[in-house]
Amino acid sequence: MSRKNNVVTVRLTDEQLKVFTDWKEKLEGDLGIDVPLGAVIRRALDGAIQMYNQRMDHEIQAEINPDERAARTQGANAYISDYKEGK
């Protein structure tokens, strides 16, 4: 018996359900296999989370002042040089 962790309940509007159902049907037509609707929704949520995280990373990077960014770059380059030299 398997045990599910991190179960999420999602409530969809009729419009959202239609979008995901259309996407599911397109995938089934393209792949020729049954695609569970839950897998389609989970993939969409994964993509949304990834996009959010990238946006947040970009905003955080934009807040770092140029001097701090230069110091981080210099430190990273020194680390890479030491690593390549085997130090």
Short mmCIF file of C-alpha atoms in Angstrom, two decimals:
data_model
loop_
_atom_site.label_atom_id
_atom_site.label_comp_id
_atom_site.label_asym_id
_atom_site.label_seq_id
_atom_site.Cartn_x
_atom_site.Cartn_y
_atom_site.Cartn_z
CA MET A 1 0.00 0.00 0.00
CA SER A 2 1.31 3.44 -0.87
CA ARG A 3 1.05 6.48 1.34
CA LYS A 4 0.52 9.91 -0.13
CA ASN A 5 2.32 12.90 1.33
CA ASN A 6 1.80 16.55 0.56
CA VAL A 7 -1.75 16.15 -0.74
CA VAL A 8 -3.26 19.37 -2.07
CA THR A 9 -6.94 19.97 -2.75
CA VAL A 10 -7.59 22.34 -5.64
CA ARG A 11 -10.93 23.98 -6.36
CA LEU A 12 -11.29 25.03 -9.98
CA THR A 13 -13.70 27.43 -11.58
CA ASP A 14 -15.65 26.11 -14.56
CA GLU A 15 -13.37 28.12 -16.84
CA GLN A 16 -10.21 26.68 -15.26
CA LEU A 17 -11.62 23.15 -15.49
CA LYS A 18 -12.32 23.67 -19.20
CA VAL A 19 -8.75 24.92 -19.80
CA PHE A 20 -7.21 21.92 -18.00
CA THR A 21 -9.60 19.47 -19.67
CA ASP A 22 -8.76 20.90 -23.11
CA TRP A 23 -5.05 20.64 -22.29
CA LYS A 24 -5.55 17.03 -21.13
CA GLU A 25 -7.38 16.13 -24.36
CA LYS A 26 -4.65 17.77 -26.47
CA LEU A 27 -1.95 15.80 -24.63
CA GLU A 28 -3.88 12.57 -25.03
CA GLY A 29 -4.24 13.24 -28.75
CA ASP A 30 -0.56 14.10 -29.15
CA LEU A 31 0.75 11.26 -26.99
CA GLY A 32 -1.87 8.62 -27.65
CA ILE A 33 -2.12 7.70 -23.97
CA ASP A 34 -4.52 8.43 -21.13
CA VAL A 35 -3.34 11.46 -19.15
CA PRO A 36 -4.89 11.89 -15.69
CA LEU A 37 -6.38 15.33 -15.13
CA GLY A 38 -4.58 15.48 -11.78
CA ALA A 39 -1.23 15.15 -13.56
CA VAL A 40 -2.11 18.05 -15.87
CA ILE A 41 -3.09 20.26 -12.92
CA ARG A 42 -0.01 19.23 -10.90
CA ARG A 43 2.27 20.11 -13.83
CA ALA A 44 0.58 23.49 -14.21
CA LEU A 45 1.03 24.19 -10.49
CA ASP A 46 4.69 23.14 -10.68
CA GLY A 47 5.20 25.54 -13.58
CA ALA A 48 3.47 28.37 -11.75
CA ILE A 49 5.59 27.80 -8.64
CA GLN A 50 8.78 27.73 -10.71
CA MET A 51 7.81 30.94 -12.51
CA TYR A 52 7.05 32.64 -9.17
CA ASN A 53 10.39 31.54 -7.72
CA GLN A 54 12.29 32.82 -10.77
CA ARG A 55 10.49 36.16 -10.55
CA MET A 56 11.31 36.43 -6.84
CA ASP A 57 14.97 35.54 -7.50
CA HIS A 58 15.10 38.24 -10.17
CA GLU A 59 13.57 40.84 -7.85
CA ILE A 60 15.99 39.92 -5.07
CA GLN A 61 18.93 40.22 -7.48
CA ALA A 62 17.68 43.64 -8.61
CA GLU A 63 17.76 44.86 -4.99
CA ILE A 64 21.44 43.97 -4.49
CA ASN A 65 23.55 47.08 -4.94
CA PRO A 66 26.30 47.06 -7.62
CA ASP A 67 29.17 47.04 -5.09
CA GLU A 68 27.75 43.99 -3.32
CA ARG A 69 27.15 42.26 -6.65
CA ALA A 70 30.77 42.96 -7.71
CA ALA A 71 32.08 41.60 -4.39
CA ARG A 72 30.00 38.43 -4.79
CA THR A 73 31.22 37.98 -8.36
CA GLN A 74 34.83 38.47 -7.29
CA GLY A 75 34.42 35.95 -4.47
CA ALA A 76 32.82 33.41 -6.81
CA ASN A 77 35.58 33.85 -9.38
CA ALA A 78 38.25 33.37 -6.71
CA TYR A 79 36.54 30.20 -5.53
CA ILE A 80 36.35 28.85 -9.09
CA SER A 81 40.04 29.66 -9.68
CA ASP A 82 41.05 27.91 -6.45
CA TYR A 83 38.92 24.90 -7.38
CA LYS A 84 40.48 24.63 -10.85
CA GLU A 85 43.97 24.86 -9.33
CA GLY A 86 43.12 22.14 -6.84
CA LYS A 87 43.58 24.23 -3.71
#
